[in-house]
Short mmCIF file of C-alpha atoms and ligand atoms in Angstrom, two decimals:
data_model
loop_
_atom_site.label_atom_id
_atom_site.label_comp_id
_atom_site.label_asym_id
_atom_site.label_seq_id
_atom_site.Cartn_x
_atom_site.Cartn_y
_atom_site.Cartn_z
CA UNK A 9 181.63 78.75 -43.16
CA UNK A 10 185.32 78.34 -42.59
CA UNK A 11 185.99 75.73 -39.94
CA UNK A 12 183.82 73.10 -38.29
CA UNK A 13 185.20 71.50 -35.14
CA UNK A 14 183.07 68.42 -34.59
CA UNK A 15 182.53 65.77 -31.91
CA UNK A 16 184.69 67.46 -29.29
CA UNK A 17 184.16 67.95 -25.58
CA UNK A 18 183.76 71.71 -25.40
CA UNK A 19 184.99 73.26 -22.16
CA UNK A 20 184.03 76.83 -21.34
CA UNK A 21 184.43 78.65 -18.03
CA UNK A 22 180.84 77.72 -17.22
CA UNK A 23 180.16 74.27 -18.66
CA UNK A 24 181.43 71.10 -20.31
CA UNK A 25 179.44 69.55 -23.16
CA UNK A 26 179.70 67.46 -26.31
CA UNK A 27 179.20 69.94 -29.13
CA UNK A 28 180.23 71.15 -32.57
CA UNK A 29 181.69 74.62 -33.08
CA UNK A 30 181.33 76.62 -36.25
CA UNK A 31 183.99 79.24 -36.95
CA UNK A 32 183.29 82.01 -39.43
CA UNK A 33 186.26 84.14 -40.47
CA UNK A 34 187.96 85.18 -37.22
CA UNK A 35 185.00 84.59 -34.89
CA UNK A 36 183.13 81.79 -33.19
CA UNK A 37 179.83 81.70 -35.07
CA UNK A 38 177.82 79.16 -33.11
CA UNK A 39 177.98 76.11 -30.84
CA UNK A 40 175.39 73.39 -31.33
CA UNK A 41 174.79 69.71 -30.46
CA UNK A 42 176.97 67.30 -32.44
CA UNK A 43 175.75 66.72 -35.99
CA UNK A 44 173.78 69.99 -36.25
CA UNK A 45 175.93 71.60 -38.95
CA UNK A 46 176.31 70.73 -42.63
CA UNK A 47 179.90 69.65 -43.20
CA UNK A 48 179.71 70.18 -46.97
CA UNK A 49 179.60 73.97 -46.65
CA UNK A 50 182.67 74.14 -44.44
CA UNK A 51 186.13 74.75 -45.88
CA UNK A 52 187.77 72.67 -43.19
CA UNK A 53 186.39 70.02 -40.86
CA UNK A 54 188.35 69.03 -37.78
CA UNK A 55 187.30 65.85 -36.02
CA UNK A 56 187.84 66.49 -32.31
CA UNK A 57 186.61 63.10 -31.09
CA UNK A 58 188.29 62.26 -27.76
CA UNK A 59 189.65 65.79 -27.57
CA UNK A 60 188.93 68.67 -25.23
CA UNK A 61 188.07 71.85 -27.09
CA UNK A 62 189.03 74.80 -24.92
CA UNK A 63 189.63 78.54 -25.30
CA UNK A 64 193.22 79.56 -26.07
CA UNK A 65 195.24 80.45 -23.01
CA UNK A 66 195.63 84.07 -21.92
CA UNK A 67 198.95 84.82 -20.22
CA UNK A 68 198.75 88.28 -18.67
CA UNK A 69 202.27 88.45 -17.25
CA UNK A 70 205.18 88.20 -19.68
CA UNK A 71 208.52 89.96 -20.21
CA UNK A 72 209.64 89.61 -23.82
CA UNK A 73 212.70 91.41 -25.17
CA UNK A 74 213.03 93.28 -21.88
CA UNK A 75 216.22 95.03 -20.76
CA UNK A 76 216.80 94.07 -17.12
CA UNK A 77 219.70 93.93 -14.61
CA UNK A 78 222.28 94.84 -17.24
CA UNK A 79 221.10 92.26 -19.74
CA UNK A 80 217.93 91.37 -21.66
CA UNK A 81 215.31 88.62 -21.47
CA UNK A 82 216.21 86.13 -24.20
CA UNK A 83 212.82 85.59 -25.86
CA UNK A 84 211.73 88.29 -28.26
CA UNK A 85 208.18 88.62 -29.61
CA UNK A 86 208.87 86.02 -32.30
CA UNK A 87 210.34 83.21 -30.22
CA UNK A 88 208.24 84.08 -27.15
CA UNK A 89 204.92 84.06 -28.95
CA UNK A 90 205.82 80.92 -30.94
CA UNK A 91 206.58 79.19 -27.64
CA UNK A 92 203.32 80.50 -26.18
CA UNK A 93 201.33 79.22 -29.18
CA UNK A 94 202.95 75.78 -29.05
CA UNK A 95 201.92 75.58 -25.40
CA UNK A 96 198.28 76.48 -26.07
CA UNK A 97 198.38 80.21 -25.31
CA UNK A 98 196.82 82.54 -27.90
CA UNK A 99 197.04 85.94 -26.16
CA UNK A 100 199.60 87.59 -23.93
CA UNK A 101 199.82 90.89 -22.10
CA UNK A 102 203.45 91.99 -21.89
CA UNK A 103 204.93 94.58 -19.54
CA UNK A 104 206.30 97.75 -21.11
CA UNK A 105 209.13 98.91 -18.83
CA UNK A 106 210.04 102.56 -19.54
CA UNK A 107 213.46 103.98 -18.79
CA UNK A 108 213.79 106.54 -16.03
CA UNK A 109 212.42 109.92 -17.23
CA UNK A 110 211.11 108.37 -20.46
CA UNK A 111 207.56 109.26 -21.42
CA UNK A 112 205.06 106.39 -21.31
CA UNK A 113 204.12 107.10 -24.91
CA UNK A 114 207.70 106.74 -26.09
CA UNK A 115 208.15 103.51 -24.15
CA UNK A 116 204.91 102.06 -25.51
CA UNK A 117 205.92 102.90 -29.08
CA UNK A 118 209.21 101.15 -28.51
CA UNK A 119 207.32 98.03 -27.41
CA UNK A 120 205.05 98.21 -30.47
CA UNK A 121 208.17 98.15 -32.64
CA UNK A 122 209.47 95.10 -30.80
CA UNK A 123 206.21 93.22 -31.42
CA UNK A 124 204.67 94.28 -34.70
CA UNK A 125 206.60 92.18 -37.23
CA UNK A 126 207.30 89.31 -34.90
CA UNK A 127 204.28 88.19 -32.90
CA UNK A 128 202.42 85.07 -34.05
CA UNK A 129 199.62 85.49 -31.48
CA UNK A 130 197.73 88.55 -30.26
CA UNK A 131 199.29 90.74 -27.62
CA UNK A 132 198.44 93.65 -25.36
CA UNK A 133 200.56 95.78 -23.04
CA UNK A 134 200.61 96.87 -19.41
CA UNK A 135 202.95 99.73 -18.52
CA UNK A 136 205.22 99.80 -15.48
CA UNK A 137 205.49 103.12 -13.67
CA UNK A 138 209.11 103.89 -12.90
CA UNK A 139 210.05 106.75 -10.55
CA UNK A 140 209.93 109.74 -10.70
CA UNK A 141 206.18 109.56 -11.31
CA UNK A 142 205.29 113.30 -11.51
CA UNK A 143 205.28 113.60 -15.29
CA UNK A 144 203.99 110.15 -16.16
CA UNK A 145 200.88 110.56 -13.99
CA UNK A 146 199.75 113.11 -16.58
CA UNK A 147 199.89 110.46 -19.29
CA UNK A 148 197.07 108.27 -17.96
CA UNK A 149 194.62 109.71 -20.51
CA UNK A 150 196.98 108.62 -23.25
CA UNK A 151 197.19 105.08 -21.82
CA UNK A 152 193.44 104.55 -21.97
CA UNK A 153 193.32 105.89 -25.54
CA UNK A 154 196.17 103.54 -26.44
CA UNK A 155 194.25 100.51 -25.17
CA UNK A 156 196.44 100.09 -22.10
CA UNK A 157 194.14 99.82 -19.12
CA UNK A 158 196.53 98.61 -16.43
CA UNK A 159 199.74 99.87 -14.87
CA UNK A 160 202.31 98.17 -12.67
CA UNK A 161 203.93 99.42 -9.50
CA UNK A 162 207.00 97.81 -7.95
CA UNK A 163 207.54 97.88 -4.21
CA UNK A 164 210.83 96.02 -4.64
CA UNK A 165 214.04 96.79 -6.63
CA UNK A 166 215.12 99.83 -4.57
CA UNK A 167 216.90 102.56 -6.54
CA UNK A 168 215.56 101.32 -9.87
CA UNK A 169 211.89 100.35 -10.23
CA UNK A 170 210.68 100.79 -6.63
CA UNK A 171 208.07 103.41 -5.83
CA UNK A 172 207.73 105.09 -2.44
CA UNK A 173 204.48 104.67 -0.49
CA UNK A 174 203.61 108.29 -1.27
CA UNK A 175 204.08 107.65 -4.99
CA UNK A 176 201.99 104.52 -4.69
CA UNK A 177 199.24 106.57 -3.03
CA UNK A 178 199.37 109.12 -5.86
CA UNK A 179 199.28 106.39 -8.54
CA UNK A 180 196.29 104.71 -6.89
CA UNK A 181 194.35 107.96 -6.65
CA UNK A 182 195.04 108.91 -10.25
CA UNK A 183 194.44 105.36 -11.56
CA UNK A 184 190.95 105.31 -10.02
CA UNK A 185 190.09 108.55 -11.83
CA UNK A 186 191.03 106.94 -15.16
CA UNK A 187 189.74 103.48 -14.25
CA UNK A 188 193.12 101.89 -14.71
CA UNK A 189 193.79 98.63 -12.89
CA UNK A 190 196.91 98.87 -10.72
CA UNK A 191 199.09 95.75 -10.66
CA UNK A 192 201.55 95.50 -7.81
CA UNK A 193 204.78 93.61 -7.22
CA UNK A 194 204.41 93.33 -3.45
CA UNK A 195 207.63 92.83 -1.51
CA UNK A 196 209.17 95.20 1.04
CA UNK A 197 212.04 96.63 -1.02
CA UNK A 198 213.59 98.64 1.83
CA UNK A 199 214.24 95.64 4.05
CA UNK A 200 215.26 93.45 1.09
CA UNK A 201 217.83 96.10 0.19
CA UNK A 202 219.16 96.13 3.77
CA UNK A 203 219.36 92.33 4.03
CA UNK A 204 221.01 92.04 0.63
CA UNK A 205 223.78 94.46 1.60
CA UNK A 206 224.17 92.75 4.97
CA UNK A 207 224.70 89.32 3.36
CA UNK A 208 227.17 90.73 0.86
CA UNK A 209 229.13 92.36 3.70
CA UNK A 210 229.21 89.01 5.51
CA UNK A 211 230.79 87.49 2.41
CA UNK A 212 227.77 85.42 1.43
CA UNK A 213 227.37 85.26 -2.32
CA UNK A 214 225.57 82.03 -3.23
CA UNK A 215 222.13 81.92 -4.92
CA UNK A 216 220.30 80.82 -1.74
CA UNK A 217 220.99 84.31 -0.32
CA UNK A 218 218.56 85.60 -2.91
CA UNK A 219 215.78 83.75 -1.09
CA UNK A 220 217.18 84.51 2.38
CA UNK A 221 217.16 88.22 1.63
CA UNK A 222 213.49 88.14 0.61
CA UNK A 223 211.64 86.15 3.32
CA UNK A 224 207.89 85.59 2.90
CA UNK A 225 207.07 87.99 5.75
CA UNK A 226 208.27 90.84 3.53
CA UNK A 227 205.73 89.83 0.92
CA UNK A 228 202.97 89.48 3.55
CA UNK A 229 203.76 92.96 4.84
CA UNK A 230 203.73 94.57 1.40
CA UNK A 231 200.45 92.87 0.44
CA UNK A 232 198.87 94.07 3.67
CA UNK A 233 200.16 97.63 3.17
CA UNK A 234 198.90 97.77 -0.41
CA UNK A 235 195.47 96.44 0.56
CA UNK A 236 195.19 99.32 3.05
CA UNK A 237 196.28 101.92 0.48
CA UNK A 238 193.83 100.41 -1.98
CA UNK A 239 191.05 100.71 0.61
CA UNK A 240 192.01 104.24 1.55
CA UNK A 241 191.99 105.41 -2.08
CA UNK A 242 189.06 103.18 -3.10
CA UNK A 243 191.14 101.81 -5.97
CA UNK A 244 190.97 98.19 -7.12
CA UNK A 245 194.29 96.35 -7.05
CA UNK A 246 195.78 93.27 -8.74
CA UNK A 247 198.61 91.41 -7.06
CA UNK A 248 201.10 89.87 -9.49
CA UNK A 249 202.94 86.60 -8.82
CA UNK A 250 201.88 85.87 -5.24
CA UNK A 251 204.08 83.33 -3.51
CA UNK A 252 203.46 83.57 0.24
CA UNK A 253 200.79 82.03 2.43
CA UNK A 254 200.54 85.14 4.61
CA UNK A 255 200.08 87.41 1.59
CA UNK A 256 197.27 85.27 0.23
CA UNK A 257 195.61 85.20 3.65
CA UNK A 258 195.58 89.00 3.59
CA UNK A 259 193.89 88.87 0.19
CA UNK A 260 191.35 86.35 1.40
CA UNK A 261 190.42 88.72 4.23
CA UNK A 262 190.18 91.71 1.88
CA UNK A 263 187.96 89.78 -0.52
CA UNK A 264 185.73 88.79 2.38
CA UNK A 265 185.44 92.49 3.23
CA UNK A 266 184.23 93.10 -0.34
CA UNK A 267 187.37 94.94 -1.37
CA UNK A 268 188.18 94.80 -5.12
CA UNK A 269 191.36 92.77 -4.91
CA UNK A 270 192.64 90.33 -7.53
CA UNK A 271 195.26 87.65 -7.05
CA UNK A 272 197.70 86.08 -9.50
CA UNK A 273 200.16 83.28 -8.95
CA UNK A 274 202.49 81.36 -11.26
CA UNK A 275 202.99 77.61 -11.90
CA UNK A 276 206.46 77.69 -10.32
CA UNK A 277 205.10 78.75 -6.91
CA UNK A 278 202.79 75.74 -6.91
CA UNK A 279 205.17 73.12 -8.23
CA UNK A 280 208.57 73.95 -6.68
CA UNK A 281 209.91 74.60 -3.21
CA UNK A 282 212.87 76.36 -1.72
CA UNK A 283 215.01 73.22 -1.77
CA UNK A 284 215.83 74.14 -5.38
CA UNK A 285 218.21 76.71 -3.87
CA UNK A 286 220.12 74.15 -1.83
CA UNK A 287 222.08 72.51 -4.66
CA UNK A 288 225.81 72.86 -4.07
CA UNK A 289 226.63 74.02 -7.56
CA UNK A 290 225.30 77.10 -9.31
CA UNK A 291 222.22 75.20 -10.65
CA UNK A 292 220.16 77.11 -8.06
CA UNK A 293 220.55 80.23 -10.22
CA UNK A 294 218.05 78.68 -12.64
CA UNK A 295 215.38 79.34 -10.02
CA UNK A 296 216.40 82.84 -8.98
CA UNK A 297 213.32 84.96 -9.45
CA UNK A 298 211.39 87.52 -7.41
CA UNK A 299 209.59 86.65 -5.26
CA UNK A 300 211.71 83.55 -4.68
CA UNK A 301 210.49 79.99 -4.27
CA UNK A 302 209.10 79.30 -0.78
CA UNK A 303 208.79 76.38 1.62
CA UNK A 304 206.22 73.63 1.12
CA UNK A 305 203.52 75.18 3.36
CA UNK A 306 203.33 78.12 0.95
CA UNK A 307 203.00 76.10 -2.25
CA UNK A 308 200.38 73.83 -0.72
CA UNK A 309 198.42 76.86 0.51
CA UNK A 310 198.56 78.39 -2.99
CA UNK A 311 197.04 75.22 -4.46
CA UNK A 312 194.28 75.27 -1.86
CA UNK A 313 193.61 78.95 -2.58
CA UNK A 314 193.37 78.26 -6.28
CA UNK A 315 190.74 75.64 -5.56
CA UNK A 316 188.88 77.95 -3.15
CA UNK A 317 188.73 80.80 -5.68
CA UNK A 318 191.00 83.18 -3.74
CA UNK A 319 193.54 83.07 -6.58
CA UNK A 320 191.94 84.51 -9.72
CA UNK A 321 194.65 84.08 -12.33
CA UNK A 322 197.59 81.86 -13.19
CA UNK A 323 200.18 83.68 -15.31
CA UNK A 324 203.83 82.93 -16.01
CA UNK A 325 205.99 85.99 -15.27
CA UNK A 326 207.96 84.52 -18.20
CA UNK A 327 211.36 86.23 -18.08
CA UNK A 328 214.02 83.89 -19.48
CA UNK A 329 217.80 84.16 -19.12
CA UNK A 330 220.28 81.51 -20.30
CA UNK A 331 221.85 79.53 -17.49
CA UNK A 332 225.19 79.33 -19.33
CA UNK A 333 225.27 82.99 -20.19
CA UNK A 334 223.19 85.68 -18.47
CA UNK A 335 222.69 83.77 -15.20
CA UNK A 336 226.50 83.32 -14.94
CA UNK A 337 226.86 87.05 -14.31
CA UNK A 338 226.00 86.24 -10.72
CA UNK A 339 228.34 83.33 -10.13
CA UNK A 340 230.32 85.32 -7.55
CA UNK A 341 227.51 87.61 -6.40
CA UNK A 342 223.87 86.50 -6.04
CA UNK A 343 222.67 90.08 -6.53
CA UNK A 344 223.89 89.96 -10.13
CA UNK A 345 221.91 86.87 -11.16
CA UNK A 346 219.19 88.19 -13.50
CA UNK A 347 215.84 87.51 -11.80
CA UNK A 348 213.42 85.44 -13.81
CA UNK A 349 212.57 82.03 -15.25
CA UNK A 350 211.03 80.80 -18.50
CA UNK A 351 207.53 79.30 -18.54
CA UNK A 352 205.40 80.73 -21.37
CA UNK A 353 205.24 77.38 -23.22
CA UNK A 354 204.75 75.13 -20.21
CA UNK A 355 202.08 77.05 -18.26
CA UNK A 356 199.00 75.39 -19.77
CA UNK A 357 200.36 71.80 -19.71
CA UNK A 358 201.78 72.13 -16.19
CA UNK A 359 198.57 73.66 -14.89
CA UNK A 360 196.47 71.00 -16.62
CA UNK A 361 198.57 68.36 -14.92
CA UNK A 362 198.45 70.07 -11.51
CA UNK A 363 194.79 71.12 -11.54
CA UNK A 364 193.08 68.35 -13.45
CA UNK A 365 195.30 65.27 -13.20
CA UNK A 366 196.75 65.70 -9.71
CA UNK A 367 194.11 67.72 -7.87
CA UNK A 368 191.02 66.52 -9.71
CA UNK A 369 189.67 70.02 -10.22
CA UNK A 370 186.97 70.82 -12.75
CA UNK A 371 187.96 71.51 -16.37
CA UNK A 372 185.94 74.74 -16.26
CA UNK A 373 188.09 75.92 -13.35
CA UNK A 374 191.18 75.31 -15.50
CA UNK A 375 189.62 77.46 -18.24
CA UNK A 376 188.58 80.08 -15.71
CA UNK A 377 192.00 80.79 -14.16
CA UNK A 378 194.12 80.31 -17.30
CA UNK A 379 191.86 81.89 -19.94
CA UNK A 380 188.54 83.49 -18.97
CA UNK A 381 189.33 85.44 -15.81
CA UNK A 382 192.64 86.92 -16.98
CA UNK A 383 190.86 88.10 -20.15
CA UNK A 384 187.98 89.54 -18.16
CA UNK A 385 190.06 91.24 -15.47
CA UNK A 386 192.30 92.90 -18.06
CA UNK A 387 189.63 93.92 -20.56
CA UNK A 388 190.46 91.51 -23.39
CA UNK A 389 186.79 91.38 -24.23
CA UNK A 390 187.18 89.18 -27.34
CA UNK A 391 189.36 86.58 -25.65
CA UNK A 392 189.37 83.86 -23.02
CA UNK A 393 186.21 81.84 -23.58
CA UNK A 394 184.24 79.88 -26.16
CA UNK A 395 181.12 81.87 -26.96
CA UNK A 396 179.46 83.01 -30.19
CA UNK A 397 180.88 86.40 -31.20
CA UNK A 398 184.23 85.97 -29.45
CA UNK A 399 187.48 85.61 -31.36
CA UNK A 400 187.96 82.03 -32.54
CA UNK A 401 190.96 81.35 -30.28
CA UNK A 402 190.61 77.63 -29.67
CA UNK A 403 192.84 74.84 -28.40
CA UNK A 404 192.32 71.18 -29.21
CA UNK A 405 193.72 69.32 -26.25
CA UNK A 406 194.49 65.61 -26.20
CA UNK A 407 193.98 64.64 -22.53
CA UNK A 408 195.59 61.20 -22.95
CA UNK A 409 199.11 62.00 -24.16
CA UNK A 410 201.70 61.47 -21.44
CA UNK A 411 204.97 63.31 -22.07
CA UNK A 412 208.01 64.64 -20.30
CA UNK A 413 209.03 68.29 -20.55
CA UNK A 414 212.46 68.51 -22.18
CA UNK A 415 213.95 71.89 -23.00
CA UNK A 416 215.34 70.55 -26.27
CA UNK A 417 211.76 70.01 -27.46
CA UNK A 418 210.49 73.43 -26.40
CA UNK A 419 210.51 76.64 -28.46
CA UNK A 420 211.50 79.13 -25.76
CA UNK A 421 214.80 80.79 -26.69
CA UNK A 422 216.70 79.78 -23.57
CA UNK A 423 219.07 76.97 -22.64
CA UNK A 424 217.05 75.38 -19.84
CA UNK A 425 213.51 74.81 -18.66
CA UNK A 426 212.67 75.19 -14.98
CA UNK A 427 210.26 72.30 -15.61
CA UNK A 428 212.81 69.88 -17.14
CA UNK A 429 211.68 66.24 -16.71
CA UNK A 430 208.29 67.24 -15.28
CA UNK A 431 205.83 64.60 -16.52
CA UNK A 432 202.56 65.90 -17.97
CA UNK A 433 199.35 64.11 -18.83
CA UNK A 434 197.54 66.01 -21.59
CA UNK A 435 198.88 68.12 -24.44
CA UNK A 436 197.67 70.91 -26.71
CA UNK A 437 197.88 69.63 -30.29
CA UNK A 438 196.04 72.01 -32.59
CA UNK A 439 195.76 75.75 -31.94
CA UNK A 440 193.46 78.19 -33.70
CA UNK A 441 193.93 81.94 -33.41
CA UNK A 442 191.27 84.27 -34.82
CA UNK A 443 190.00 81.48 -37.07
CA UNK A 444 193.43 80.58 -38.41
CA UNK A 445 195.09 77.26 -37.63
CA UNK A 446 198.48 78.34 -36.25
CA UNK A 447 199.55 74.96 -34.86
CA UNK A 448 198.36 71.73 -36.46
CA UNK A 449 199.11 68.42 -34.76
CA UNK A 450 202.03 69.99 -32.95
CA UNK A 451 203.46 71.71 -36.04
CA UNK A 452 203.75 75.49 -36.32
CA UNK A 453 201.85 76.98 -39.27
CA UNK A 454 201.92 80.67 -38.39
CA UNK A 455 204.08 83.42 -39.85
CA UNK A 456 205.66 86.02 -37.56
CA UNK A 457 203.79 89.32 -37.72
CA UNK A 458 200.31 87.77 -37.94
CA UNK A 459 199.64 88.53 -34.26
CA UNK A 460 197.62 91.69 -33.68
CA UNK A 461 197.78 94.31 -30.96
CA UNK A 462 194.86 94.04 -28.54
CA UNK A 463 193.25 97.36 -27.72
CA UNK A 464 192.10 96.58 -24.20
CA UNK A 465 188.92 97.84 -22.59
CA UNK A 466 188.59 99.22 -19.07
CA UNK A 467 188.43 96.28 -16.66
CA UNK A 468 184.81 95.73 -15.83
CA UNK A 469 185.76 93.28 -13.11
CA UNK A 470 187.57 96.13 -11.35
CA UNK A 471 185.32 99.04 -12.30
CA UNK A 472 181.77 97.77 -12.66
ZN1 ZN B 1111 207.09 90.15 -13.84
#
């Protein structure tokens, strides 16, 4: 046997127990009461006394090496996956964004090239559907064969990524035939476009206008509209990065009505409020993302919904741009600030601190929303939990370390962290990916290119 992890507190999505874990090659072989295994036959023994032993994090919403708003997200698959690993994440699902009129196959191949020699952890892809959709709808067979079982539709970003309602209807209908899970960016792009132009005409140009032009009601409306289209076409739907109370209430109602609806939020929507946009200087640009940060009542409702099980997944929407470079494009025009913030390295620690330390939630709930459910919903059948037969993606977590997030200590390739000075209790220290120790006591051991592409299965949460 290859690795024995002994005396740890093993946390799965279902239970918490003192146990030893035996890893054989790239898989979890067995989990037994402490002392059950013979140490002598193991190549490596890790003493996990006083540690939590949890599945590696699964971040299903990232944007690495992505061209966007005239620039490019600053983490590529090397720096982005190193940062993910250091933060306790062992799998990501990144969004392939095709160019207009580009075939999905061509776009996917381009993304494979970006990742193959660089990734240190395993990665899968979703594909965004960019208008016009006529030709790409015929490529859904290819997507399933290529292990891509989810697509993304944008209802915002008019004149670039935004789909019309009719296109959305066509995508939903076709996706159900192929059992693809449709992810939606739900904001009303038509009204956002109108408000944006109106503010510019009035001479308003500061970052807060970004939030003013995308009020929460426009998210509520889009969520409600999509839920109805999903019902009409009998197609399951996954809402990315929810930020508004009204939108989540719509989802709660749909779930109650037994509709197949899944909800994702991000750490930033739980931890920050709109006051971040009120700073006099341009610092506010660090928090320009879509949807924007909301008022307190929204973030507190998101936390409650996470606890109540209405929110299924916490992902990052990691999309970094340097404050001193790319973000400065918008210094005289808020519409030119690239939308997005970093967070791939800080998700697990911030969520541990929010869910476990501050809110006193169960450790299994932490594993559920950050590892198990995202893996299950997106068909990463080998990932997301600690069970015999699954990939040995394991995090040893010291729950007692208290530390402050400082960008200079992070590995994300960007000049700021949205979570600068946030104090965290608990830290991932040793990370195992497919039976290989990739981070040992906080030190990176992995070579770029060791990460493998994840051929995803059809979502059996969506299509059971
Ligand atoms: Zn995104």
